[in-house]
PDB file of C-alpha atoms and ligand atoms in Angstrom:
ATOM      1  CA  MET P  30     -39.213-110.257 105.035  1.00 73.00           C
ATOM      2  CA  ASN P  31     -37.222-107.325 106.247  1.00 90.00           C
ATOM      3  CA  ARG P  32     -38.395-104.332 104.330  1.00 97.00           C
ATOM      4  CA  ILE P  33     -37.636-100.735 104.969  1.00 98.00           C
ATOM      5  CA  VAL P  34     -40.954 -98.927 105.171  1.00 98.00           C
ATOM      6  CA  TYR P  35     -41.828 -95.250 105.390  1.00 98.00           C
ATOM      7  CA  VAL P  36     -43.893 -94.048 108.367  1.00 98.00           C
ATOM      8  CA  ASN P  37     -44.607 -90.372 109.001  1.00 96.00           C
ATOM      9  CA  GLY P  38     -41.208 -89.067 107.956  1.00 97.00           C
ATOM     10  CA  ASP P  39     -39.018 -92.033 108.956  1.00 98.00           C
ATOM     11  CA  TYR P  40     -37.550 -94.953 107.034  1.00 98.00           C
ATOM     12  CA  LEU P  41     -37.688 -97.923 109.416  1.00 98.00           C
ATOM     13  CA  PRO P  42     -37.306-101.716 109.384  1.00 98.00           C
ATOM     14  CA  GLU P  43     -40.862-103.048 109.028  1.00 97.00           C
ATOM     15  CA  GLY P  44     -40.798-104.598 112.536  1.00 96.00           C
ATOM     16  CA  GLU P  45     -40.132-101.190 114.064  1.00 97.00           C
ATOM     17  CA  ALA P  46     -42.771 -99.262 112.123  1.00 96.00           C
ATOM     18  CA  ARG P  47     -45.710 -98.177 114.300  1.00 96.00           C
ATOM     19  CA  VAL P  48     -49.035 -96.382 113.879  1.00 97.00           C
ATOM     20  CA  SER P  49     -51.202 -95.253 116.815  1.00 97.00           C
ATOM     21  CA  VAL P  50     -54.331 -97.222 117.785  1.00 97.00           C
ATOM     22  CA  PHE P  51     -56.109 -93.829 117.601  1.00 98.00           C
ATOM     23  CA  ASP P  52     -55.161 -93.297 113.970  1.00 98.00           C
ATOM     24  CA  ARG P  53     -58.401 -92.635 112.052  1.00 98.00           C
ATOM     25  CA  GLY P  54     -57.251 -94.907 109.256  1.00 98.00           C
ATOM     26  CA  PHE P  55     -57.347 -97.791 111.737  1.00 98.00           C
ATOM     27  CA  LEU P  56     -60.539 -96.772 113.590  1.00 98.00           C
ATOM     28  CA  MET P  57     -62.688 -95.356 110.772  1.00 97.00           C
ATOM     29  CA  ALA P  58     -61.089 -96.367 107.454  1.00 98.00           C
ATOM     30  CA  ASP P  59     -60.620 -92.584 107.206  1.00 98.00           C
ATOM     31  CA  ALA P  60     -57.791 -93.043 104.768  1.00 98.00           C
ATOM     32  CA  VAL P  61     -57.028 -93.069 101.066  1.00 98.00           C
ATOM     33  CA  TYR P  62     -54.428 -95.043  99.168  1.00 98.00           C
ATOM     34  CA  GLU P  63     -52.628 -95.588  95.887  1.00 98.00           C
ATOM     35  CA  VAL P  64     -50.740 -98.547  94.444  1.00 98.00           C
ATOM     36  CA  THR P  65     -48.046 -97.769  91.895  1.00 98.00           C
ATOM     37  CA  SER P  66     -46.324-100.520  89.953  1.00 98.00           C
ATOM     38  CA  VAL P  67     -42.559-100.641  89.509  1.00 98.00           C
ATOM     39  CA  LEU P  68     -41.022-102.180  86.389  1.00 98.00           C
ATOM     40  CA  GLY P  69     -37.271-102.360  85.984  1.00 97.00           C
ATOM     41  CA  GLY P  70     -36.891-100.222  89.124  1.00 98.00           C
ATOM     42  CA  LYS P  71     -39.007 -97.394  87.657  1.00 98.00           C
ATOM     43  CA  LEU P  72     -42.458 -96.086  88.536  1.00 98.00           C
ATOM     44  CA  ILE P  73     -45.389 -96.660  86.175  1.00 98.00           C
ATOM     45  CA  ASP P  74     -47.993 -93.894  85.739  1.00 97.00           C
ATOM     46  CA  PHE P  75     -46.702 -92.001  88.780  1.00 98.00           C
ATOM     47  CA  ALA P  76     -48.223 -88.670  87.718  1.00 97.00           C
ATOM     48  CA  GLY P  77     -51.651 -90.290  87.346  1.00 98.00           C
ATOM     49  CA  HIS P  78     -51.496 -91.844  90.808  1.00 98.00           C
ATOM     50  CA  CYS P  79     -50.458 -88.493  92.328  1.00 98.00           C
ATOM     51  CA  ALA P  80     -53.315 -86.699  90.575  1.00 98.00           C
ATOM     52  CA  ARG P  81     -55.862 -89.249  91.787  1.00 98.00           C
ATOM     53  CA  LEU P  82     -54.456 -89.086  95.333  1.00 98.00           C
ATOM     54  CA  ARG P  83     -54.948 -85.288  95.267  1.00 98.00           C
ATOM     55  CA  ARG P  84     -58.515 -85.782  94.078  1.00 98.00           C
ATOM     56  CA  SER P  85     -59.294 -88.376  96.787  1.00 98.00           C
ATOM     57  CA  LEU P  86     -57.833 -86.062  99.465  1.00 98.00           C
ATOM     58  CA  GLY P  87     -59.810 -83.104  98.126  1.00 98.00           C
ATOM     59  CA  GLU P  88     -63.131 -84.983  98.062  1.00 98.00           C
ATOM     60  CA  LEU P  89     -62.639 -85.906 101.741  1.00 98.00           C
ATOM     61  CA  ASP P  90     -61.254 -82.527 102.923  1.00 97.00           C
ATOM     62  CA  MET P  91     -58.160 -84.368 104.067  1.00 98.00           C
ATOM     63  CA  PRO P  92     -54.970 -82.326 104.228  1.00 96.00           C
ATOM     64  CA  SER P  93     -52.095 -83.278 101.962  1.00 96.00           C
ATOM     65  CA  PRO P  94     -49.094 -84.793 103.743  1.00 96.00           C
ATOM     66  CA  ALA P  95     -46.500 -84.023 101.047  1.00 97.00           C
ATOM     67  CA  SER P  96     -45.911 -82.376  97.675  1.00 97.00           C
ATOM     68  CA  ASP P  97     -45.781 -84.476  94.491  1.00 97.00           C
ATOM     69  CA  ASP P  98     -41.991 -83.951  94.394  1.00 97.00           C
ATOM     70  CA  ASP P  99     -41.648 -85.252  97.949  1.00 98.00           C
ATOM     71  CA  LEU P 100     -43.875 -88.215  97.145  1.00 98.00           C
ATOM     72  CA  LEU P 101     -41.685 -89.022  94.151  1.00 98.00           C
ATOM     73  CA  SER P 102     -38.531 -88.856  96.300  1.00 98.00           C
ATOM     74  CA  ILE P 103     -40.058 -91.157  98.923  1.00 98.00           C
ATOM     75  CA  HIS P 104     -41.177 -93.661  96.274  1.00 98.00           C
ATOM     76  CA  ARG P 105     -37.705 -93.670  94.714  1.00 98.00           C
ATOM     77  CA  GLU P 106     -36.001 -93.968  98.086  1.00 98.00           C
ATOM     78  CA  LEU P 107     -38.105 -97.031  98.946  1.00 98.00           C
ATOM     79  CA  VAL P 108     -37.384 -98.623  95.561  1.00 98.00           C
ATOM     80  CA  ALA P 109     -33.652 -98.072  96.141  1.00 98.00           C
ATOM     81  CA  ARG P 110     -33.542 -99.123  99.806  1.00 98.00           C
ATOM     82  CA  ASN P 111     -35.510-102.313  99.114  1.00 98.00           C
ATOM     83  CA  GLY P 112     -33.848-103.127  95.785  1.00 97.00           C
ATOM     84  CA  ILE P 113     -37.201-103.346  93.984  1.00 98.00           C
ATOM     85  CA  VAL P 114     -36.935-104.351  90.320  1.00 97.00           C
ATOM     86  CA  ASP P 115     -40.508-105.458  89.581  1.00 98.00           C
ATOM     87  CA  GLY P 116     -43.087-104.798  92.270  1.00 98.00           C
ATOM     88  CA  GLN P 117     -45.381-102.232  93.785  1.00 98.00           C
ATOM     89  CA  ILE P 118     -45.382 -99.301  96.155  1.00 98.00           C
ATOM     90  CA  TYR P 119     -48.395 -98.997  98.443  1.00 98.00           C
ATOM     91  CA  LEU P 120     -49.097 -95.510  99.793  1.00 98.00           C
ATOM     92  CA  GLN P 121     -51.710 -94.687 102.411  1.00 98.00           C
ATOM     93  CA  VAL P 122     -52.674 -91.279 103.771  1.00 98.00           C
ATOM     94  CA  THR P 123     -54.880 -91.143 106.862  1.00 98.00           C
ATOM     95  CA  ARG P 124     -56.544 -88.225 108.606  1.00 98.00           C
ATOM     96  CA  GLY P 125     -54.063 -88.875 111.386  1.00 98.00           C
ATOM     97  CA  ASN P 126     -54.177 -89.429 115.102  1.00 98.00           C
ATOM     98  CA  PRO P 127     -56.422 -87.070 117.133  1.00 98.00           C
ATOM     99  CA  GLY P 128     -55.519 -88.947 120.334  1.00 97.00           C
ATOM    100  CA  ASP P 129     -59.078 -90.184 120.923  1.00 97.00           C
ATOM    101  CA  ARG P 130     -62.035 -91.670 119.044  1.00 98.00           C
ATOM    102  CA  ASP P 131     -64.577 -89.191 117.698  1.00 97.00           C
ATOM    103  CA  PHE P 132     -66.735 -89.229 114.554  1.00 98.00           C
ATOM    104  CA  ALA P 133     -66.077 -85.554 113.814  1.00 98.00           C
ATOM    105  CA  PHE P 134     -62.982 -84.795 111.743  1.00 98.00           C
ATOM    106  CA  PRO P 135     -60.202 -83.255 113.829  1.00 98.00           C
ATOM    107  CA  ASP P 136     -59.024 -79.711 113.076  1.00 97.00           C
ATOM    108  CA  PRO P 137     -56.372 -80.092 110.338  1.00 96.00           C
ATOM    109  CA  ALA P 138     -54.451 -77.190 111.910  1.00 95.00           C
ATOM    110  CA  ILE P 139     -53.955 -79.378 114.988  1.00 97.00           C
ATOM    111  CA  VAL P 140     -53.889 -82.965 113.687  1.00 97.00           C
ATOM    112  CA  ALA P 141     -51.501 -83.668 110.805  1.00 97.00           C
ATOM    113  CA  PRO P 142     -52.332 -86.394 108.283  1.00 98.00           C
ATOM    114  CA  GLY P 143     -50.455 -89.667 108.608  1.00 98.00           C
ATOM    115  CA  MET P 144     -48.591 -91.317 105.747  1.00 98.00           C
ATOM    116  CA  VAL P 145     -47.283 -94.841 105.316  1.00 98.00           C
ATOM    117  CA  LEU P 146     -45.589 -96.373 102.283  1.00 98.00           C
ATOM    118  CA  PHE P 147     -44.227 -99.869 101.740  1.00 98.00           C
ATOM    119  CA  THR P 148     -42.961-102.008  98.887  1.00 98.00           C
ATOM    120  CA  GLN P 149     -44.130-105.374  97.599  1.00 98.00           C
ATOM    121  CA  VAL P 150     -41.969-107.605  95.400  1.00 97.00           C
ATOM    122  CA  LYS P 151     -43.879-108.980  92.368  1.00 96.00           C
ATOM    123  CA  PRO P 152     -41.516-110.724  89.972  1.00 94.00           C
ATOM    124  CA  ASN P 153     -44.394-111.920  87.734  1.00 94.00           C
ATOM    125  CA  LEU P 154     -46.040-108.582  87.005  1.00 96.00           C
ATOM    126  CA  VAL P 155     -45.296-108.884  83.290  1.00 97.00           C
ATOM    127  CA  GLU P 156     -44.906-112.657  82.839  1.00 96.00           C
ATOM    128  CA  ASN P 157     -48.063-113.321  84.846  1.00 96.00           C
ATOM    129  CA  PRO P 158     -49.284-116.903  84.184  1.00 97.00           C
ATOM    130  CA  ASP P 159     -52.887-115.724  84.745  1.00 97.00           C
ATOM    131  CA  ALA P 160     -52.541-113.423  81.733  1.00 98.00           C
ATOM    132  CA  LYS P 161     -51.638-116.362  79.485  1.00 97.00           C
ATOM    133  CA  ARG P 162     -54.532-118.456  80.768  1.00 97.00           C
ATOM    134  CA  GLY P 163     -57.143-115.779  81.449  1.00 98.00           C
ATOM    135  CA  ILE P 164     -59.134-115.577  84.671  1.00 98.00           C
ATOM    136  CA  ALA P 165     -62.645-116.641  85.724  1.00 98.00           C
ATOM    137  CA  VAL P 166     -64.984-114.157  87.432  1.00 98.00           C
ATOM    138  CA  ILE P 167     -68.317-114.499  89.212  1.00 98.00           C
ATOM    139  CA  SER P 168     -70.945-111.767  89.383  1.00 98.00           C
ATOM    140  CA  ILE P 169     -72.086-110.488  92.774  1.00 98.00           C
ATOM    141  CA  PRO P 170     -74.300-107.577  93.900  1.00 98.00           C
ATOM    142  CA  ASP P 171     -72.453-104.278  94.329  1.00 98.00           C
ATOM    143  CA  MET P 172     -73.029-103.502  97.995  1.00 98.00           C
ATOM    144  CA  ARG P 173     -70.359-100.791  98.393  1.00 98.00           C
ATOM    145  CA  TRP P 174     -70.993 -97.164  99.327  1.00 98.00           C
ATOM    146  CA  GLY P 175     -71.852 -94.551  96.693  1.00 97.00           C
ATOM    147  CA  ARG P 176     -68.482 -92.796  96.389  1.00 98.00           C
ATOM    148  CA  ARG P 177     -66.426 -95.489  94.705  1.00 98.00           C
ATOM    149  CA  ASP P 178     -64.571 -92.783  92.798  1.00 98.00           C
ATOM    150  CA  ILE P 179     -62.672 -91.981  96.025  1.00 98.00           C
ATOM    151  CA  LYS P 180     -59.905 -94.495  96.637  1.00 98.00           C
ATOM    152  CA  THR P 181     -60.545 -95.156 100.337  1.00 98.00           C
ATOM    153  CA  THR P 182     -59.262 -98.086 102.388  1.00 98.00           C
ATOM    154  CA  GLN P 183     -62.827 -99.359 102.976  1.00 98.00           C
ATOM    155  CA  LEU P 184     -62.011-102.643 101.281  1.00 98.00           C
ATOM    156  CA  LEU P 185     -64.048-105.109 103.325  1.00 98.00           C
ATOM    157  CA  TYR P 186     -66.727-105.795 100.698  1.00 98.00           C
ATOM    158  CA  PRO P 187     -64.167-106.150  97.883  1.00 98.00           C
ATOM    159  CA  SER P 188     -62.273-108.594 100.140  1.00 98.00           C
ATOM    160  CA  MET P 189     -65.506-110.510 100.731  1.00 98.00           C
ATOM    161  CA  GLY P 190     -66.037-110.538  96.971  1.00 98.00           C
ATOM    162  CA  LYS P 191     -62.606-112.093  96.395  1.00 98.00           C
ATOM    163  CA  MET P 192     -63.439-114.757  99.013  1.00 98.00           C
ATOM    164  CA  MET P 193     -66.822-115.480  97.361  1.00 98.00           C
ATOM    165  CA  ALA P 194     -64.949-115.922  94.076  1.00 98.00           C
ATOM    166  CA  LYS P 195     -62.403-118.236  95.678  1.00 98.00           C
ATOM    167  CA  LYS P 196     -65.149-120.331  97.244  1.00 98.00           C
ATOM    168  CA  ALA P 197     -66.836-120.626  93.834  1.00 98.00           C
ATOM    169  CA  GLY P 198     -63.568-121.794  92.261  1.00 98.00           C
ATOM    170  CA  ALA P 199     -63.114-118.499  90.378  1.00 98.00           C
ATOM    171  CA  ASP P 200     -60.374-115.857  90.485  1.00 98.00           C
ATOM    172  CA  ASP P 201     -62.299-112.636  91.032  1.00 98.00           C
ATOM    173  CA  ALA P 202     -65.738-111.038  91.111  1.00 98.00           C
ATOM    174  CA  TRP P 203     -67.515-108.390  89.059  1.00 99.00           C
ATOM    175  CA  PHE P 204     -69.924-106.127  90.915  1.00 98.00           C
ATOM    176  CA  VAL P 205     -73.413-105.670  89.475  1.00 98.00           C
ATOM    177  CA  GLY P 206     -75.636-102.721  90.437  1.00 98.00           C
ATOM    178  CA  GLU P 207     -79.344-102.970  91.289  1.00 97.00           C
ATOM    179  CA  ASP P 208     -80.049-101.938  87.684  1.00 98.00           C
ATOM    180  CA  GLY P 209     -78.347-105.120  86.438  1.00 98.00           C
ATOM    181  CA  LEU P 210     -75.364-103.237  85.019  1.00 98.00           C
ATOM    182  CA  VAL P 211     -71.766-104.187  85.794  1.00 99.00           C
ATOM    183  CA  THR P 212     -69.949-101.494  87.744  1.00 98.00           C
ATOM    184  CA  GLU P 213     -66.386-102.888  87.988  1.00 98.00           C
ATOM    185  CA  GLY P 214     -64.278-105.701  89.417  1.00 98.00           C
ATOM    186  CA  THR P 215     -63.350-105.985  93.108  1.00 98.00           C
ATOM    187  CA  SER P 216     -60.037-104.241  92.407  1.00 98.00           C
ATOM    188  CA  ASN P 217     -60.111-103.460  88.702  1.00 98.00           C
ATOM    189  CA  ASN P 218     -62.131-101.900  85.887  1.00 98.00           C
ATOM    190  CA  ALA P 219     -64.195-104.217  83.666  1.00 98.00           C
ATOM    191  CA  TYR P 220     -64.399-104.369  79.846  1.00 98.00           C
ATOM    192  CA  ILE P 221     -65.938-106.439  77.097  1.00 98.00           C
ATOM    193  CA  VAL P 222     -65.099-106.612  73.399  1.00 98.00           C
ATOM    194  CA  LYS P 223     -67.808-107.165  70.765  1.00 98.00           C
ATOM    195  CA  ASP P 224     -67.243-107.022  67.008  1.00 97.00           C
ATOM    196  CA  GLY P 225     -63.926-105.262  67.596  1.00 96.00           C
ATOM    197  CA  ARG P 226     -65.448-102.580  69.850  1.00 98.00           C
ATOM    198  CA  ILE P 227     -64.067-102.133  73.368  1.00 98.00           C
ATOM    199  CA  ILE P 228     -66.891-101.417  75.820  1.00 98.00           C
ATOM    200  CA  THR P 229     -66.369-100.148  79.380  1.00 98.00           C
ATOM    201  CA  ARG P 230     -68.524 -98.242  81.847  1.00 98.00           C
ATOM    202  CA  ALA P 231     -68.250 -94.434  81.691  1.00 98.00           C
ATOM    203  CA  LEU P 232     -66.643 -92.579  84.608  1.00 98.00           C
ATOM    204  CA  SER P 233     -68.933 -91.498  87.472  1.00 98.00           C
ATOM    205  CA  ASN P 234     -69.102 -91.864  91.267  1.00 98.00           C
ATOM    206  CA  ASP P 235     -70.058 -95.524  90.688  1.00 98.00           C
ATOM    207  CA  ILE P 236     -66.527 -96.689  89.840  1.00 98.00           C
ATOM    208  CA  LEU P 237     -62.929 -95.948  90.611  1.00 98.00           C
ATOM    209  CA  HIS P 238     -61.353 -93.854  87.874  1.00 98.00           C
ATOM    210  CA  GLY P 239     -58.619 -96.336  87.072  1.00 98.00           C
ATOM    211  CA  ILE P 240     -55.235 -94.943  86.149  1.00 98.00           C
ATOM    212  CA  THR P 241     -54.651 -98.059  84.040  1.00 98.00           C
ATOM    213  CA  ARG P 242     -58.096 -97.564  82.441  1.00 98.00           C
ATOM    214  CA  ALA P 243     -57.114 -94.057  81.323  1.00 98.00           C
ATOM    215  CA  ALA P 244     -53.819 -95.297  79.860  1.00 97.00           C
ATOM    216  CA  VAL P 245     -55.361 -98.310  78.124  1.00 98.00           C
ATOM    217  CA  LEU P 246     -58.177 -96.262  76.550  1.00 98.00           C
ATOM    218  CA  ARG P 247     -55.582 -93.778  75.288  1.00 97.00           C
ATOM    219  CA  PHE P 248     -53.455 -96.576  73.790  1.00 97.00           C
ATOM    220  CA  ALA P 249     -56.560 -98.193  72.263  1.00 97.00           C
ATOM    221  CA  ALA P 250     -57.528 -94.914  70.572  1.00 96.00           C
ATOM    222  CA  GLU P 251     -53.958 -94.430  69.315  1.00 95.00           C
ATOM    223  CA  ALA P 252     -54.092 -97.954  67.843  1.00 94.00           C
ATOM    224  CA  GLN P 253     -57.346 -96.987  65.985  1.00 95.00           C
ATOM    225  CA  MET P 254     -59.448 -99.321  68.135  1.00 96.00           C
ATOM    226  CA  VAL P 255     -63.055 -98.260  68.731  1.00 97.00           C
ATOM    227  CA  VAL P 256     -63.932 -97.528  72.378  1.00 98.00           C
ATOM    228  CA  GLU P 257     -67.508 -97.210  73.665  1.00 98.00           C
ATOM    229  CA  GLU P 258     -67.838 -95.839  77.198  1.00 98.00           C
ATOM    230  CA  ARG P 259     -71.153 -97.292  78.327  1.00 98.00           C
ATOM    231  CA  SER P 260     -72.513 -99.787  80.820  1.00 98.00           C
ATOM    232  CA  PHE P 261     -73.218-103.447  80.027  1.00 98.00           C
ATOM    233  CA  THR P 262     -75.004-106.364  81.689  1.00 98.00           C
ATOM    234  CA  ILE P 263     -73.591-109.762  82.656  1.00 98.00           C
ATOM    235  CA  ALA P 264     -75.721-111.295  79.848  1.00 98.00           C
ATOM    236  CA  GLU P 265     -74.047-108.987  77.303  1.00 98.00           C
ATOM    237  CA  ALA P 266     -70.631-109.810  78.756  1.00 98.00           C
ATOM    238  CA  GLU P 267     -71.311-113.551  78.554  1.00 98.00           C
ATOM    239  CA  ALA P 268     -72.151-113.155  74.867  1.00 98.00           C
ATOM    240  CA  ALA P 269     -69.114-110.960  74.133  1.00 98.00           C
ATOM    241  CA  ASP P 270     -66.106-112.008  72.027  1.00 98.00           C
ATOM    242  CA  GLU P 271     -63.684-111.091  74.827  1.00 98.00           C
ATOM    243  CA  ALA P 272     -63.623-109.671  78.315  1.00 98.00           C
ATOM    244  CA  PHE P 273     -60.827-108.232  80.410  1.00 98.00           C
ATOM    245  CA  VAL P 274     -59.997-106.124  83.450  1.00 98.00           C
ATOM    246  CA  THR P 275     -57.362-103.461  84.077  1.00 98.00           C
ATOM    247  CA  SER P 276     -55.523-102.318  87.198  1.00 98.00           C
ATOM    248  CA  ALA P 277     -52.114-101.045  88.231  1.00 97.00           C
ATOM    249  CA  SER P 278     -51.314-104.541  89.556  1.00 96.00           C
ATOM    250  CA  ALA P 279     -52.830-106.733  86.836  1.00 97.00           C
ATOM    251  CA  PHE P 280     -52.218-104.382  83.864  1.00 98.00           C
ATOM    252  CA  VAL P 281     -54.575-105.829  81.221  1.00 98.00           C
ATOM    253  CA  MET P 282     -55.907-109.220  82.364  1.00 98.00           C
ATOM    254  CA  PRO P 283     -58.078-111.356  80.080  1.00 98.00           C
ATOM    255  CA  VAL P 284     -61.317-112.775  81.539  1.00 98.00           C
ATOM    256  CA  VAL P 285     -62.280-116.099  79.943  1.00 98.00           C
ATOM    257  CA  LYS P 286     -65.214-117.166  82.103  1.00 98.00           C
ATOM    258  CA  ILE P 287     -68.091-115.226  83.691  1.00 98.00           C
ATOM    259  CA  ASP P 288     -70.221-117.242  86.137  1.00 98.00           C
ATOM    260  CA  ASP P 289     -70.925-120.467  84.209  1.00 97.00           C
ATOM    261  CA  SER P 290     -70.347-119.019  80.718  1.00 98.00           C
ATOM    262  CA  VAL P 291     -67.159-119.337  78.730  1.00 98.00           C
ATOM    263  CA  VAL P 292     -66.332-116.025  77.018  1.00 98.00           C
ATOM    264  CA  GLY P 293     -65.454-116.280  73.319  1.00 97.00           C
ATOM    265  CA  THR P 294     -63.051-119.157  72.721  1.00 96.00           C
ATOM    266  CA  GLY P 295     -62.283-119.568  76.429  1.00 98.00           C
ATOM    267  CA  LYS P 296     -58.755-118.300  75.795  1.00 98.00           C
ATOM    268  CA  PRO P 297     -57.319-114.773  76.042  1.00 98.00           C
ATOM    269  CA  GLY P 298     -58.516-112.900  72.947  1.00 97.00           C
ATOM    270  CA  PRO P 299     -56.510-110.822  70.458  1.00 97.00           C
ATOM    271  CA  VAL P 300     -57.699-107.408  71.697  1.00 98.00           C
ATOM    272  CA  ALA P 301     -56.856-108.009  75.379  1.00 98.00           C
ATOM    273  CA  THR P 302     -53.565-109.665  74.440  1.00 98.00           C
ATOM    274  CA  ARG P 303     -52.551-106.781  72.174  1.00 97.00           C
ATOM    275  CA  LEU P 304     -53.597-104.134  74.716  1.00 98.00           C
ATOM    276  CA  ARG P 305     -51.543-105.884  77.390  1.00 98.00           C
ATOM    277  CA  GLU P 306     -48.478-105.854  75.121  1.00 98.00           C
ATOM    278  CA  ILE P 307     -48.946-102.181  74.249  1.00 98.00           C
ATOM    279  CA  TYR P 308     -49.544-101.234  77.884  1.00 98.00           C
ATOM    280  CA  VAL P 309     -46.366-102.957  79.113  1.00 97.00           C
ATOM    281  CA  GLU P 310     -44.269-101.567  76.243  1.00 97.00           C
ATOM    282  CA  GLU P 311     -45.526 -97.974  76.553  1.00 97.00           C
ATOM    283  CA  SER P 312     -45.458 -97.992  80.364  1.00 96.00           C
ATOM    284  CA  ARG P 313     -41.848 -99.138  80.396  1.00 96.00           C
ATOM    285  CA  LYS P 314     -40.954 -96.333  77.991  1.00 96.00           C
ATOM    286  CA  ALA P 315     -42.700 -93.669  80.068  1.00 96.00           C
ATOM    287  CA  ALA P 316     -41.619 -95.008  83.513  1.00 97.00           C
ATOM    288  CA  ILE P 317     -39.743 -92.594  85.770  1.00 97.00           C
TER     289      ILE P 317
HETATM  290  N1  PMP L   6     -61.582-100.325  90.529  1.00 70.69           N
HETATM  291  C1  PMP L   6     -61.337-100.651  91.809  1.00 70.69           C
HETATM  292  C2  PMP L   6     -62.494-100.888  92.715  1.00 70.69           C
HETATM  293  C3  PMP L   6     -60.021-100.787  92.264  1.00 70.69           C
HETATM  294  O1  PMP L   6     -59.776-101.118  93.546  1.00 70.69           O
HETATM  295  C4  PMP L   6     -58.954-100.597  91.348  1.00 70.69           C
HETATM  296  C5  PMP L   6     -57.515-100.766  91.781  1.00 70.69           C
HETATM  297  N2  PMP L   6     -57.190-100.104  92.931  1.00 70.69           N
HETATM  298  C6  PMP L   6     -59.255-100.254  90.024  1.00 70.69           C
HETATM  299  C7  PMP L   6     -60.580-100.122  89.649  1.00 70.69           C
HETATM  300  C8  PMP L   6     -58.167-100.017  89.012  1.00 70.69           C
HETATM  301  O2  PMP L   6     -57.519 -98.798  89.219  1.00 70.69           O
HETATM  302  P1  PMP L   6     -55.995 -98.591  88.784  1.00 70.69           P
HETATM  303  O3  PMP L   6     -55.936 -98.894  87.323  1.00 70.69           O
HETATM  304  O4  PMP L   6     -55.728 -97.179  89.062  1.00 70.69           O
HETATM  305  O5  PMP L   6     -55.188 -99.550  89.594  1.00 70.69           O
END
């Protein structure tokens, strides 16, 4: 691949892009990120991703590297330079390079935040074969830190979760808290559907506040669907009519198996299928 990537103010061929070994993103996972999908060359939910980035930065006292307008220009420039039709833009902001390793945050007046963006081509975002089939998930203990509402690059446990799923012959994993309640998926928010009601965990520090979640719940309400924001157990999910996950990369993805239990008919259900259609249609309309 020969992408043009953005690194700290420059657009460079990916082989020439460099970040310091002292960058705190590399040494400490002292970094936050966003992933924005691109459909038809346009950005989906860009305002939401910017707002969440601001929130993540604020919660970590990390300085902002650019205004929303500048971020939009950089995103658009990368889409244009890399000819992205359907794909994603990954953005990462780090606390920067203090020139040494130290646990204490550097003075933001001296050390500027670092910023990297790159594109990923994903031709099957909409016509994703997984969405037609539905995916299988396993349940695993949620062993992440307590501020999952901040979108940091500490993704080791979610990566381990994906590997546990793969080893078990499944596609993904759902995290379960010590109280037996599902928090979310490794990289998505989790939902069940029972008697026409859409059930998903309420927002708190326990889960990432998904941008896709917000959009899907809005579309569901507009379509007169009933939404219940509350926690559920794996047992309740196994007995549900449908299950699904949402994320900026997967949109609305039906879940047809949880551990050893088939959910509903074992095929993508009508609610998840309809929400996926609405999400793609409305997102395309609102894309910038
Ligand atoms: N939860 C977690 C843990 C995630 O990593 C993600 C995706 N980054 C989500 C939920 C979904 O968020 P979004 O809809 O903004 O992609």
